[in-house]
Short mmCIF file of C-alpha atoms in Angstrom, two decimals:
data_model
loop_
_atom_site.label_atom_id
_atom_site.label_comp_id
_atom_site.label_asym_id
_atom_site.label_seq_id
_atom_site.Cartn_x
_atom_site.Cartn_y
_atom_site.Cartn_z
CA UNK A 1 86.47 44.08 43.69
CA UNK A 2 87.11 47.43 42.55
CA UNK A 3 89.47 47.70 39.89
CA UNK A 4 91.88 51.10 38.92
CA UNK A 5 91.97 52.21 35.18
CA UNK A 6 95.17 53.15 33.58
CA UNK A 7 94.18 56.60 34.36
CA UNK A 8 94.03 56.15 38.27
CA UNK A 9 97.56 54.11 37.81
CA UNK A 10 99.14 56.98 36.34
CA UNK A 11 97.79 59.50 39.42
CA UNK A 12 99.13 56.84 41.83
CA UNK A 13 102.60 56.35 40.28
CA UNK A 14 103.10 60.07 40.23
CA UNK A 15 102.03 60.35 43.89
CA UNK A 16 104.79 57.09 44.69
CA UNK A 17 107.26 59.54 42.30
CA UNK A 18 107.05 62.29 44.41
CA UNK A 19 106.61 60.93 47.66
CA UNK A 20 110.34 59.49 46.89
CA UNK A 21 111.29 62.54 45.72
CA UNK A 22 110.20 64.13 48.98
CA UNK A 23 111.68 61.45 51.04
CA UNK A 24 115.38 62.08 49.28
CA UNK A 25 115.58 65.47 49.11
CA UNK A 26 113.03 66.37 51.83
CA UNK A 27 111.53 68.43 50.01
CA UNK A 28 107.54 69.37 51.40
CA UNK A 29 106.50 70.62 48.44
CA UNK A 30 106.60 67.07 46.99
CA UNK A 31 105.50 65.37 49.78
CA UNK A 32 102.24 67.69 49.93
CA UNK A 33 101.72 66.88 46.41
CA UNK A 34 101.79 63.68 46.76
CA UNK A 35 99.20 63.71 49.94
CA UNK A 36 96.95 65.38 47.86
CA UNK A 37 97.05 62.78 44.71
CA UNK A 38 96.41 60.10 47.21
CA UNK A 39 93.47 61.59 48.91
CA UNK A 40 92.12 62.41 45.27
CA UNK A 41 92.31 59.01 44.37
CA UNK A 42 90.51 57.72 47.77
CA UNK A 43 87.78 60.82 47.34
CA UNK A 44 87.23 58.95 43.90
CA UNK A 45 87.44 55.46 45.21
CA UNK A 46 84.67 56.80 47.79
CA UNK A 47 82.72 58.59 45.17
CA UNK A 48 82.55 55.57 42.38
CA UNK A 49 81.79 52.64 44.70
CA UNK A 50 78.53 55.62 46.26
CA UNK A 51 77.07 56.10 42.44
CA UNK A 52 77.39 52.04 42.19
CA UNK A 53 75.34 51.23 45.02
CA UNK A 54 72.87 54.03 43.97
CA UNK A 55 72.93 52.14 40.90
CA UNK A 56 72.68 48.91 42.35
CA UNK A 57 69.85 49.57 44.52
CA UNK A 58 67.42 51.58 41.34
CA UNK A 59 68.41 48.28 39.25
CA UNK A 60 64.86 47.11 38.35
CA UNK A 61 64.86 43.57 36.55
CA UNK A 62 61.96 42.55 33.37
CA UNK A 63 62.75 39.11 31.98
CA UNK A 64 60.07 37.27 29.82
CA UNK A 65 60.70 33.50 29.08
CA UNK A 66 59.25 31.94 26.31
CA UNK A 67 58.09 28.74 28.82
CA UNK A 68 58.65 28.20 32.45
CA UNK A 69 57.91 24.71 32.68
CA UNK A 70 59.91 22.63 29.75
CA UNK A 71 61.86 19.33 29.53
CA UNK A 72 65.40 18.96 30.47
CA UNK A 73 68.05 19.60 27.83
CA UNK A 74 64.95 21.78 25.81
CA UNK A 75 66.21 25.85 24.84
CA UNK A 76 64.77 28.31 26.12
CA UNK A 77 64.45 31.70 24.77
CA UNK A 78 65.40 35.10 27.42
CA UNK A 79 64.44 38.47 26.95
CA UNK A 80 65.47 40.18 29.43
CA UNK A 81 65.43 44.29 30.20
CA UNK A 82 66.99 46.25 33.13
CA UNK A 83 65.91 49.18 33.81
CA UNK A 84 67.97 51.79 36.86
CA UNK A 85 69.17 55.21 37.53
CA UNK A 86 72.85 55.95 36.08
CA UNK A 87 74.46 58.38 37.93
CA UNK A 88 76.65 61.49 35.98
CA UNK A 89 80.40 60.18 34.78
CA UNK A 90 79.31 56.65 35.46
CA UNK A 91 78.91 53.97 32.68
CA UNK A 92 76.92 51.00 33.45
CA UNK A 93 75.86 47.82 31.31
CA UNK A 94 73.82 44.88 32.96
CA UNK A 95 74.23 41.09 32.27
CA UNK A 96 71.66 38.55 33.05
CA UNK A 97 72.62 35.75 35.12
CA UNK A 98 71.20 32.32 33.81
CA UNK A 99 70.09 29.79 36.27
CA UNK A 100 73.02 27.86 37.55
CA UNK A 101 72.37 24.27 35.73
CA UNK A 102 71.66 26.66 32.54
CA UNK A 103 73.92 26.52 29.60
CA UNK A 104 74.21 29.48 27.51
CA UNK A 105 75.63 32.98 28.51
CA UNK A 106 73.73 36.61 28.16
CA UNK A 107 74.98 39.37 26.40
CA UNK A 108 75.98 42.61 28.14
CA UNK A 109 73.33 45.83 27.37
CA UNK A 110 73.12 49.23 28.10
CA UNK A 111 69.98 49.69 30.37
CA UNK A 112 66.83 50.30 28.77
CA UNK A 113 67.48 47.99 26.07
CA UNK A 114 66.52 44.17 25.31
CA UNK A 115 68.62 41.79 25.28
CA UNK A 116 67.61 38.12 24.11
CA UNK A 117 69.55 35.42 24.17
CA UNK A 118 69.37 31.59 24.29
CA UNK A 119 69.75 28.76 27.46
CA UNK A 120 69.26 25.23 27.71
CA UNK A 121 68.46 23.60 31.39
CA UNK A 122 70.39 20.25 32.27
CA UNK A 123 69.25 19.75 36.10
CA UNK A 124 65.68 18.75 36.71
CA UNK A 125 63.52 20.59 39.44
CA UNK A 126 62.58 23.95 40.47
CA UNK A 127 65.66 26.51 39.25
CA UNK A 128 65.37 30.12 39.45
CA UNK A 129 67.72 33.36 37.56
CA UNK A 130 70.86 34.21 39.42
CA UNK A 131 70.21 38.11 39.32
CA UNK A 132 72.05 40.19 37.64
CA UNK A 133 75.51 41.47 36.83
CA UNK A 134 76.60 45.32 36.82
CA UNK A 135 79.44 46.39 35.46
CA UNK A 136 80.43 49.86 36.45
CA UNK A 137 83.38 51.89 35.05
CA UNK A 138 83.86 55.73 35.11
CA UNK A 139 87.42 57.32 34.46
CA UNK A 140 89.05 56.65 37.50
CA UNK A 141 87.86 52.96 38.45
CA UNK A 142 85.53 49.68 37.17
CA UNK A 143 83.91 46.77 39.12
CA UNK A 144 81.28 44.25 38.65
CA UNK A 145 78.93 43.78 41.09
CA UNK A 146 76.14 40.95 41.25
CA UNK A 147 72.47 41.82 42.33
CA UNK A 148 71.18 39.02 43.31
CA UNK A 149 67.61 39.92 44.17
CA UNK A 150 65.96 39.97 40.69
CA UNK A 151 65.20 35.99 40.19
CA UNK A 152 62.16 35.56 38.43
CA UNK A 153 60.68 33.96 37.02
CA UNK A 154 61.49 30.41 38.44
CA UNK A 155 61.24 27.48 35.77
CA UNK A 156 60.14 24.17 36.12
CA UNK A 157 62.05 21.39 34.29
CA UNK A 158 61.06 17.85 34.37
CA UNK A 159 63.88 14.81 33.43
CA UNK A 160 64.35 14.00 29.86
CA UNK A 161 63.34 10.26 30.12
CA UNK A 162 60.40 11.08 32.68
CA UNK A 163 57.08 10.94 30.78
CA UNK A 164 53.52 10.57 32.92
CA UNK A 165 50.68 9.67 30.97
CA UNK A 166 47.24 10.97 31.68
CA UNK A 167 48.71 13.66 33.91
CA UNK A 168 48.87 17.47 33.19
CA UNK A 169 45.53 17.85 31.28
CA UNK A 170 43.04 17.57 34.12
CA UNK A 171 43.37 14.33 35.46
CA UNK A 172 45.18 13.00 38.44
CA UNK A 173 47.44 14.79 40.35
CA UNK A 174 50.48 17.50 39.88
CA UNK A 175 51.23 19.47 37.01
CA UNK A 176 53.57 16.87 36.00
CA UNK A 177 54.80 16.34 32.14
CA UNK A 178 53.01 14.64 29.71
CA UNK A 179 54.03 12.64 26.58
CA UNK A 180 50.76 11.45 24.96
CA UNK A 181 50.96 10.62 21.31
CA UNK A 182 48.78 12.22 19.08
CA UNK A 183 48.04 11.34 15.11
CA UNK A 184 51.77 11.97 14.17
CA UNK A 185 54.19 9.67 15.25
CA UNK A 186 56.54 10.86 17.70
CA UNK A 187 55.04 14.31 18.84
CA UNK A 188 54.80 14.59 22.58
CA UNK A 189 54.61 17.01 24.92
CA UNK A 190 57.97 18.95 24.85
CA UNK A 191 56.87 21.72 27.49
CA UNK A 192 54.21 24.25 28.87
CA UNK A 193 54.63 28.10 28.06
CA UNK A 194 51.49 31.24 28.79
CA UNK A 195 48.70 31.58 26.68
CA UNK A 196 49.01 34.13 23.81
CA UNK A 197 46.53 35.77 21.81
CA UNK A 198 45.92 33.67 18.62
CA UNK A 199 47.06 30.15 20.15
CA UNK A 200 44.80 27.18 19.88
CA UNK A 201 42.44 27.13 23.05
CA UNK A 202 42.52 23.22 22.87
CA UNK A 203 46.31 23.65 23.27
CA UNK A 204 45.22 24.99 26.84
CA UNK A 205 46.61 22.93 29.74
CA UNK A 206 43.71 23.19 32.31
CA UNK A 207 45.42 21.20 35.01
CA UNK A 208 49.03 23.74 34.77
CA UNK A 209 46.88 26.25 34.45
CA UNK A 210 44.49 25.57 37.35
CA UNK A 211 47.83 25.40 39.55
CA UNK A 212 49.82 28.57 38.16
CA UNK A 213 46.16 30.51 38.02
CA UNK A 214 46.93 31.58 34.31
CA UNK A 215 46.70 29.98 30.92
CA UNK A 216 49.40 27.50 29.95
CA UNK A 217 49.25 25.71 26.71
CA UNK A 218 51.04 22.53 25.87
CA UNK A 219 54.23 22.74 23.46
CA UNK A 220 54.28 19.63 21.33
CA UNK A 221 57.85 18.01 20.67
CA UNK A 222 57.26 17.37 17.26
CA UNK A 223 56.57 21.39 16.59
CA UNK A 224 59.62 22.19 18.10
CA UNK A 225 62.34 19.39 16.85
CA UNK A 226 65.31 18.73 18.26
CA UNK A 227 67.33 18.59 15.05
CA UNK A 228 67.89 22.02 13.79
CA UNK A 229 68.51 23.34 9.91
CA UNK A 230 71.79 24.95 10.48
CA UNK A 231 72.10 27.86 7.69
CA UNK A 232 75.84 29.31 6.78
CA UNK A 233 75.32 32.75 4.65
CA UNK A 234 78.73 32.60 3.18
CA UNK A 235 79.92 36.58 2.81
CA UNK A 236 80.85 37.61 -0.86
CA UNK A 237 84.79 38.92 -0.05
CA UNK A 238 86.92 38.00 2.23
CA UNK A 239 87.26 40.96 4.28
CA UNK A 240 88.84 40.68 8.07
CA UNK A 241 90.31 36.96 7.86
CA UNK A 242 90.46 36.93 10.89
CA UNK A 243 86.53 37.74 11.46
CA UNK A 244 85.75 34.97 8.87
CA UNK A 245 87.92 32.14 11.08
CA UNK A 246 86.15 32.72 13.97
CA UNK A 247 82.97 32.38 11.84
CA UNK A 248 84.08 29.07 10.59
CA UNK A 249 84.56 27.85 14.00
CA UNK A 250 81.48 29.27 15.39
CA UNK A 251 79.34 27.34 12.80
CA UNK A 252 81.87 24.20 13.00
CA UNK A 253 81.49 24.32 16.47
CA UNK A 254 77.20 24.61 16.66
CA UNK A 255 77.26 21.61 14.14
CA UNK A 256 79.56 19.56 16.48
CA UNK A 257 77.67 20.22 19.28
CA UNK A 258 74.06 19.51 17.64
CA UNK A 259 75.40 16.08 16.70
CA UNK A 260 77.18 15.14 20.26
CA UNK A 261 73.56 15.91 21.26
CA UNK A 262 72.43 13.52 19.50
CA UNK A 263 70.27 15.12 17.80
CA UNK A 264 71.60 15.36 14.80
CA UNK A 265 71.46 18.32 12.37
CA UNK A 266 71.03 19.34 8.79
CA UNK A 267 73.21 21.81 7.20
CA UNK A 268 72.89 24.78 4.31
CA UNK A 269 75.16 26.81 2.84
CA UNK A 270 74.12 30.01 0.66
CA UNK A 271 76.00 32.59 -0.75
CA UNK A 272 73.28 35.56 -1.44
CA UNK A 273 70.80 33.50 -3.95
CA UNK A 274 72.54 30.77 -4.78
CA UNK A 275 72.30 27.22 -2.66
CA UNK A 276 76.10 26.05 -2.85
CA UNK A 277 75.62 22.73 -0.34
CA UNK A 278 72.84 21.07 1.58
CA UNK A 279 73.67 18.17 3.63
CA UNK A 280 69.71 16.68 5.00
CA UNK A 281 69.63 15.41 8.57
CA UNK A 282 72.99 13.74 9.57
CA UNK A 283 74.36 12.49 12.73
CA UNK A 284 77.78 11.54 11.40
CA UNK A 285 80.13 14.66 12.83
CA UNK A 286 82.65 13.68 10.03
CA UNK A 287 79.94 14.11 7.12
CA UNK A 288 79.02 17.17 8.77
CA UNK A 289 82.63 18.45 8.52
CA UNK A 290 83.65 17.16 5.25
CA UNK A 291 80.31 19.21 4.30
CA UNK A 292 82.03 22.50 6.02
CA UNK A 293 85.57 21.77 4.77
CA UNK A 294 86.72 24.51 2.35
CA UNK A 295 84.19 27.08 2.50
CA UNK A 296 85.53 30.23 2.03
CA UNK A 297 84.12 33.68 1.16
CA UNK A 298 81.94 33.02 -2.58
CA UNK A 299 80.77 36.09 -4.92
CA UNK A 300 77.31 34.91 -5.79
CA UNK A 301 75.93 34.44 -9.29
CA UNK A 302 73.34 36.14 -8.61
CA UNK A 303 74.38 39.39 -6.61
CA UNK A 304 71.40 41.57 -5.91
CA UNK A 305 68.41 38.81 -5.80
CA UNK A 306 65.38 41.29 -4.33
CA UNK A 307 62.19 39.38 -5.98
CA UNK A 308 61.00 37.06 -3.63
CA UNK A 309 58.35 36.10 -5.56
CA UNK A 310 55.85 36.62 -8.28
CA UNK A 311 52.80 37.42 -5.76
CA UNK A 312 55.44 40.55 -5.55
CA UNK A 313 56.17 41.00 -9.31
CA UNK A 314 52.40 41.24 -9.79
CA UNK A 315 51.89 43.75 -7.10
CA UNK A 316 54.56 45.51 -8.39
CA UNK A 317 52.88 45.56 -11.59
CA UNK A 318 49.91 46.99 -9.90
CA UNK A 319 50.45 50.91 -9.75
CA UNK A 320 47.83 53.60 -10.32
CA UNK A 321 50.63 56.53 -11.20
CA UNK A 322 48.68 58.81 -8.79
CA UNK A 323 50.46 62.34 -8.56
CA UNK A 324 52.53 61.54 -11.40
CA UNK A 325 53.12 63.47 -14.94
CA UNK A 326 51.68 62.52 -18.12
CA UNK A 327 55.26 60.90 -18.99
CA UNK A 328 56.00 58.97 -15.51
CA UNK A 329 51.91 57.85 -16.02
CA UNK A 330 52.98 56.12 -19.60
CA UNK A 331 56.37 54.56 -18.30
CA UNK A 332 54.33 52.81 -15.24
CA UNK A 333 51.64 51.32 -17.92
CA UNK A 334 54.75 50.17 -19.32
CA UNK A 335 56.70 49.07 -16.66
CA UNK A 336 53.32 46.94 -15.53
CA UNK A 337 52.46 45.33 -18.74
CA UNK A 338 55.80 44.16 -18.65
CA UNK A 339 55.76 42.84 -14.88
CA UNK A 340 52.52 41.44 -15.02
CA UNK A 341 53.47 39.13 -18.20
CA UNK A 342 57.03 37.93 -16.65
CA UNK A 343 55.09 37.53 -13.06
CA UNK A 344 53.18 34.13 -13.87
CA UNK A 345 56.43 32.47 -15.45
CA UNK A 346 59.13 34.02 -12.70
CA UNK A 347 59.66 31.06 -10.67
CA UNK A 348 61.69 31.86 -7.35
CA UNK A 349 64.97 28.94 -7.93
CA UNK A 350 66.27 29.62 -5.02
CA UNK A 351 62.65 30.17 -3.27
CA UNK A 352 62.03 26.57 -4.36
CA UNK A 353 65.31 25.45 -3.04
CA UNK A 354 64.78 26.63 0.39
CA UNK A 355 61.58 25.30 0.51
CA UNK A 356 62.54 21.87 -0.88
CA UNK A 357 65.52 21.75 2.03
CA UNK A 358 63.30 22.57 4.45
CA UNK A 359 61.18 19.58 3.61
CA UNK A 360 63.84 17.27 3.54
CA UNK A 361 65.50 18.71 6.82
CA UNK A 362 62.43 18.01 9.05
CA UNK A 363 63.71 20.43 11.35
CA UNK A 364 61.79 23.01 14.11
CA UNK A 365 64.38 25.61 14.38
CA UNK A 366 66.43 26.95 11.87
CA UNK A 367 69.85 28.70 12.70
CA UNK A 368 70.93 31.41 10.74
CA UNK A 369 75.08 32.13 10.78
CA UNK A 370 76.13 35.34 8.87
CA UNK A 371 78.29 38.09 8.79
CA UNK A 372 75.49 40.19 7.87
CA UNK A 373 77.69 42.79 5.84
CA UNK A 374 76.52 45.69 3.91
CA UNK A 375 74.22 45.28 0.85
CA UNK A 376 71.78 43.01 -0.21
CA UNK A 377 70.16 41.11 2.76
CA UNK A 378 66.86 39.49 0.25
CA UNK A 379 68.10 36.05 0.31
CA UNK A 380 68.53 35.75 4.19
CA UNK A 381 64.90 37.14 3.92
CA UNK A 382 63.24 34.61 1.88
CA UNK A 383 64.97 32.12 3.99
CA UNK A 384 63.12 33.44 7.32
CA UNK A 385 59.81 34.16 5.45
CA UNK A 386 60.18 30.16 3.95
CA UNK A 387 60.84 29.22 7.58
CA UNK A 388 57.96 31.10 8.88
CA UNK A 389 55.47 29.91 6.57
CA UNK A 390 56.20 26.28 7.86
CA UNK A 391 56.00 27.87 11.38
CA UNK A 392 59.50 27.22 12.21
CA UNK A 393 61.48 29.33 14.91
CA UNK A 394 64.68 31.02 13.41
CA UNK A 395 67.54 32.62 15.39
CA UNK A 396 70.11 34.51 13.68
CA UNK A 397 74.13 34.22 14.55
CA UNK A 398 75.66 37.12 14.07
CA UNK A 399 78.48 39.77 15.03
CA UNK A 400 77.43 42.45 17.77
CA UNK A 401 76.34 45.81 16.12
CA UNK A 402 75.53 44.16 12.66
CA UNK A 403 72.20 44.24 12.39
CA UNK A 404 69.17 41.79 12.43
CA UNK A 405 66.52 40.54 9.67
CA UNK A 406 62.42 40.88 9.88
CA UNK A 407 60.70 38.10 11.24
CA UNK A 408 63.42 36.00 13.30
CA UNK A 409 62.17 35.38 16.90
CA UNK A 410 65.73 35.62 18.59
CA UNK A 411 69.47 37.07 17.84
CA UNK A 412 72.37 36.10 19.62
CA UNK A 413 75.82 37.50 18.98
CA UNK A 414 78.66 35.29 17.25
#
């Protein structure tokens, strides 16, 4: 429904003001006036709702899911792009629609741009996207209106407690799941997602893919994990208070809801490179809180950590001072034969850490919750690359308009 902006409600209360004034005094002056603010208004009422449905009916739809066929209760990742012709003095942003047994809500974006974001699907069967969600504002007037053409891709998602063995890889019937066991205990067959260029060909699910006529490889639950590493990047001053108690519930909140999952979750808290608590895998929601009870902002000991390593230290070391003078030449021999002694015995502490609560954790995804203010970023760096290198997926929490890191495969705003 179309909606007036405090600009059109100022137009119509001076029309109402001097249509009364005409009406007392009978004056025609006024009452002309006020004929002509009306008809304004409806010319604009007219003229917003004809740029929406030129809008509406340009809106073009790209969404690319990281798996269409996956278990139920298993996240999947969105990226979604709409694309459509914005007419002059109109503003327009698009929001995706999630399936309707989805969890999980998409961001609004300007068109033209990505937006990712996260689901999980509770329903088993065949479930499709709900469109797509314009909303429209220009001076005068807003609205949201809901294209609903612009579905696909439709998912697949089998019951959580319904495995099929022998199915799904070329034998028997239906592209139904799977939950074979292979050499380590407990990995099944967590869902199916297209082939990509550098996966395993013997991940290849000839039976989905036979059906869907394209490549579909076979996710394994125990890659994936359903107990995540949650990761609180505590900010170094306090800034808004109020921005920093709606942090604390966002994380207190994911924590609570990874346990009622059952799942479970493991929990670390930073501030820049320094590990201040690390709770391993814990389904007890009252350890997990007592864990997150009086965090508050922290100034880190060590304030601008930027070596991640001494594979960089040595390559720092390694410089060939071409283009420079005789004196910058001599300061860079220097400057190396220093580096390249302190590179061998730099060990990374906090490097180490990471890596050590990562082995302990035992988790496939790691979540990432920070501010992401200005300044040094390193240590939420080395925690991706650490997470990468045990081919881990990591999504980063974090306010609208602050930023991202390298390397995380999905952002979604606090």
């Amino acid at each position: 429904m179309i909606r007036p902006t405090r600009t059109s409600g100022g137009v119509a209360a001076l029309a109402l003001a001097l249509a009364a004034v005409a009406f007392l005094v009978a004056n025609p002056a006024a009452a002309l006036a006020a004929g002509t603010l009306a008809l304004f208004l409806l010319w604009r009422g007219w003229r917003f709702e004809r740029d929406l449905v030129v809008a509406a009916a340009s809106l073009v739809v790209t969404r690319e899911v990281d798996r269409t066929i996956l278990r139920q209760g298993t996240a999947a990742t969105v990226r979604v792009r709409a694309d459509l012709v914005v007419p002059p003095g109109l503003k327009v942003q698009v929001r995706d629609l999630p399936p309707a047994v989805a969890v999980g809500d998409a961001p609004l974006s300007p068109p033209g741009k990505t937006a990712t974001y996260t689901v999980r699907l509770m329903a088993p069967g065949e479930t499709a996207f709900g469109g797509a969600v314009l909303s429209a504002s220009d001076a005068f007037f807003s609205r949201e209106l809901a294209c609903r053409r612009s579905d696909l891709p439709h998912l697949r998602v089998f019951p959580a407690g319904t495995t099929e063995d022998g199915r799904g890889t070329g034998s028997g019937a239906g592209d139904a799941e799977v939950d074979r066991r292979t050499a380590l205990g407990g990995q099944g067959i967590r869902g199916f997602r297209p082939y990509q260029t550098g996966d395993d060909p013997g991940r290849i699910d000839w039976k989905v893919s036979a059906r869907r006529d394209a490549y579909y490889v076979r996710q394994p639950a125990g890659l994936e994990g359903g107990s995540p590493l949650i990761v609180v990047d505590l900010p170094a001053r306090t800034g808004d208070p109020a921005a920093f108690a709606r942090f604390s519930m966002a994380i207190s909140g994911a924590v609570e809801g990874a346990i009622n999952s059952r799942d479970g979750c493991s929990l670390l808290v930073v501030a820049g490179g320094d590990v201040v608590r690390f709770l391993p895998r814990t389904e007890d929601i009252r350890e997990a809180l007592a864990a997150l009870g009086g965090l508050s902002p922290l100034e880190p000991r060590t304030p601008l950590y930027r070596a991640p390593g001494p594979a960089v230290l040595a390559g720092r070391g390694r410089t060939n001072g071409r283009g420079a003078g005789p004196e910058e030449k001599t300061y860079l021999a220097r400057f190396a034969s220093v580096i390249s002694v302190f590179a061998k015995q730099s060990p990374v502490q906090f490097a180490a850490a990471v890596r050590a609560a990562l082995g302990q954790a035992d988790a496939g995804e790691v979540r990432i919750y920070s501010l992401l203010p200005a300044g040094d970023r390193s240590h939420l760096v080395q925690i991706v690359h650490q997470a990468k290198v045990r081919g881990m997926r990591v999504v980063l929490k974090a306010p609208a308009g602050s930023g991202t890191l390298p390397g995380v495969d999905a952002v979604e705003v606090l």
